[in-house]
Short mmCIF file of C-alpha atoms in Angstrom, two decimals:
data_model
loop_
_atom_site.label_atom_id
_atom_site.label_comp_id
_atom_site.label_asym_id
_atom_site.label_seq_id
_atom_site.Cartn_x
_atom_site.Cartn_y
_atom_site.Cartn_z
CA MET A 1 105.22 116.88 52.51
CA SER A 2 108.31 118.59 54.58
CA ASN A 3 110.58 116.16 56.61
CA LEU A 4 111.09 116.69 60.51
CA ASP A 5 114.91 116.86 61.24
CA SER A 6 116.09 117.77 64.25
CA ASP A 7 118.14 115.73 66.09
CA SER A 8 115.42 115.04 69.28
CA GLU A 9 112.27 116.33 67.55
CA LEU A 10 109.94 116.78 70.60
CA VAL A 11 106.30 116.67 69.99
CA ASN A 12 104.30 118.65 72.71
CA LEU A 13 100.77 119.85 70.16
CA ILE A 14 98.04 119.05 72.67
CA ASN A 15 94.27 118.55 71.44
CA THR A 16 94.28 115.60 69.24
CA ASP A 17 90.40 116.21 68.70
CA GLU A 18 90.08 119.61 68.43
CA GLU A 19 87.30 121.14 66.41
CA GLY A 20 87.26 123.09 63.09
CA ARG A 21 84.80 125.19 61.29
CA GLY A 22 81.47 123.76 61.40
CA GLY A 23 81.87 122.23 63.92
CA GLN A 24 83.79 119.35 62.59
CA GLN A 25 85.98 117.31 64.37
CA ILE A 26 89.82 117.37 64.00
CA ARG A 27 92.45 114.89 64.62
CA GLN A 28 96.09 115.54 64.88
CA LEU A 29 98.45 112.77 63.19
CA VAL A 30 102.23 112.45 63.33
CA THR A 31 103.22 111.01 59.86
CA PHE A 32 105.80 108.78 58.79
CA SER A 33 106.56 105.82 56.18
CA ILE A 34 107.72 102.19 55.39
CA GLY A 35 108.56 101.30 52.64
CA ASP A 36 106.32 103.38 50.01
CA GLU A 37 103.36 103.51 52.47
CA GLU A 38 101.67 106.72 54.69
CA PHE A 39 101.09 106.15 58.18
CA GLY A 40 99.67 108.27 60.71
CA ILE A 41 99.68 107.85 64.67
CA ASP A 42 97.60 110.12 67.39
CA ILE A 43 100.30 112.59 68.07
CA LEU A 44 98.87 112.12 71.77
CA LYS A 45 100.69 109.23 71.88
CA VAL A 46 103.38 110.45 70.12
CA GLN A 47 106.50 111.35 73.00
CA GLU A 48 109.14 112.18 70.55
CA ILE A 49 110.51 111.51 67.17
CA ILE A 50 114.68 110.43 67.59
CA ARG A 51 117.40 110.06 65.13
CA MET A 52 119.05 106.74 65.09
CA VAL A 53 121.05 105.43 67.90
CA ASP A 54 122.87 102.25 69.17
CA ILE A 55 119.96 99.48 69.75
CA THR A 56 121.36 97.44 72.15
CA ARG A 57 120.67 93.59 71.30
CA VAL A 58 118.25 91.44 74.20
CA PRO A 59 118.61 87.58 73.50
CA LYS A 60 115.09 85.66 73.49
CA ALA A 61 113.70 88.99 72.49
CA PRO A 62 110.89 88.24 69.99
CA ASP A 63 111.64 88.92 66.23
CA PHE A 64 110.43 92.15 65.61
CA VAL A 65 112.42 93.65 68.47
CA GLU A 66 115.75 95.28 67.83
CA GLY A 67 116.62 95.57 71.21
CA VAL A 68 117.03 98.31 73.85
CA ILE A 69 117.88 101.87 73.56
CA ASN A 70 119.08 104.25 76.78
CA LEU A 71 116.80 107.33 76.18
CA ARG A 72 118.14 109.76 79.06
CA GLY A 73 118.37 107.69 81.67
CA LYS A 74 115.81 104.88 80.70
CA VAL A 75 115.27 101.63 78.59
CA ILE A 76 112.54 101.68 76.43
CA PRO A 77 112.25 98.13 74.09
CA VAL A 78 112.91 99.56 70.08
CA ILE A 79 110.40 97.45 67.70
CA ASP A 80 111.38 97.48 63.72
CA LEU A 81 107.84 98.61 62.18
CA ARG A 82 109.25 96.58 59.15
CA LYS A 83 109.19 93.20 61.01
CA ARG A 84 106.04 93.65 62.21
CA PHE A 85 104.49 94.40 59.40
CA GLY A 86 105.86 91.27 57.75
CA MET A 87 107.97 93.99 55.02
CA PRO A 88 111.15 92.62 54.00
CA GLY A 89 114.10 94.55 56.02
CA LYS A 90 115.81 97.93 55.16
CA ASP A 91 119.14 98.64 56.43
CA HIS A 92 119.41 102.28 58.86
CA ASP A 93 120.32 106.06 56.11
CA LYS A 94 120.00 109.33 57.22
CA ASN A 95 115.74 109.28 57.03
CA THR A 96 115.60 106.35 59.78
CA ARG A 97 114.08 107.98 63.14
CA CYS A 98 112.45 106.18 66.34
CA VAL A 99 108.98 107.29 66.81
CA VAL A 100 109.02 106.71 70.85
CA VAL A 101 105.52 106.19 71.68
CA ASP A 102 103.35 105.74 74.51
CA ILE A 103 101.40 102.01 74.72
CA CYS A 104 98.88 101.33 77.21
CA ASN A 105 101.88 103.01 79.75
CA MET A 106 104.29 101.45 78.51
CA ILE A 107 107.35 103.88 76.42
CA VAL A 108 108.12 101.89 73.19
CA GLY A 109 110.39 103.08 69.98
CA PHE A 110 109.66 102.19 66.56
CA ILE A 111 111.94 102.60 64.11
CA VAL A 112 110.16 103.96 60.18
CA ASP A 113 111.90 104.89 57.12
CA SER A 114 111.27 108.37 57.48
CA VAL A 115 108.88 111.16 59.31
CA SER A 116 106.84 113.06 57.42
CA GLU A 117 104.66 115.54 58.99
CA VAL A 118 102.61 116.05 62.10
CA LEU A 119 99.00 116.96 60.06
CA ARG A 120 95.67 117.92 60.98
CA ILE A 121 92.50 115.99 59.00
CA PRO A 122 88.88 116.05 59.66
CA SER A 123 87.30 113.57 60.94
CA ASP A 124 85.42 113.24 58.26
CA THR A 125 87.86 111.87 55.73
CA ILE A 126 88.39 109.04 57.99
CA GLU A 127 86.91 105.69 56.43
CA PRO A 128 86.96 102.42 58.04
CA PRO A 129 89.61 100.57 57.41
CA PRO A 130 89.43 97.32 54.18
CA PRO A 131 89.98 93.96 55.17
CA VAL A 132 93.73 94.37 54.93
CA VAL A 133 95.59 97.12 53.60
CA ALA A 134 99.22 97.87 52.07
CA GLY A 135 99.47 93.42 53.22
CA ILE A 136 98.73 95.10 56.78
CA GLU A 137 96.11 92.94 58.46
CA SER A 138 93.46 95.41 59.63
CA GLU A 139 93.66 94.47 63.90
CA TYR A 140 96.17 97.11 64.14
CA ILE A 141 94.49 100.01 61.67
CA ASN A 142 92.30 102.73 63.08
CA GLY A 143 90.88 104.01 59.23
CA VAL A 144 92.53 105.29 55.96
CA GLY A 145 92.24 109.11 55.76
CA LYS A 146 91.57 110.39 52.07
CA LEU A 147 93.67 113.17 51.94
CA GLU A 148 93.96 115.14 48.21
CA ASP A 149 96.45 113.32 46.63
CA ARG A 150 97.38 110.05 48.94
CA LEU A 151 95.87 107.55 51.48
CA LEU A 152 96.84 107.66 55.23
CA ILE A 153 97.19 104.00 57.30
CA LEU A 154 95.93 105.38 60.77
CA LEU A 155 97.63 102.87 63.00
CA ASP A 156 95.69 101.70 65.85
CA LEU A 157 98.87 101.74 68.73
CA ASN A 158 96.92 99.89 71.19
CA LYS A 159 96.00 97.26 69.23
CA LEU A 160 99.85 96.97 67.42
CA LEU A 161 100.83 94.60 70.03
CA SER A 162 98.76 91.68 71.59
CA THR A 163 98.81 91.16 75.95
CA HIS A 164 101.71 88.46 75.84
CA GLU A 165 103.59 90.92 73.66
CA MET A 166 103.22 93.54 75.96
CA GLU A 167 104.68 91.84 78.84
CA GLN A 168 107.47 89.90 76.59
CA LEU A 169 108.69 93.74 75.90
CA ALA A 170 107.95 94.24 80.12
CA THR A 171 111.12 91.69 80.30
CA CYS A 172 113.05 93.70 78.08
#
């Protein structure tokens, strides 16, 4: 597994559901870690991956919102996925990254412990989510990818935030 660690890592691979050998569907995912768990999100939702920058706190923001950052002139809200998932907090270190994604036409940054790799996995290795995975409710989970030596929790970004929470973010 290789860490992605350039300063600004623009993810611009295309074809998230391309055909592999034998007509098998292939999914391209950006994988990252939070604690001991590894997660994956559809590469087409990822705009870029950046190192942590100074975050400006926003009064009265939801508790999982760390604040906002200025990304090339655009102010975007930043969410700590540890807090969103009810996990204990952790100080940022040299591996901490902000994964900038597009959720329902809103650009949002997600703080993760580290970004691992861009991975291509066959769709037939993805199982439906069990009711609870790693303490995270299944409503946020698209499925679980079975890799040779590990499991990968696939997140559904469109369900990660409620409509009300998206409205709150829009006012940050």
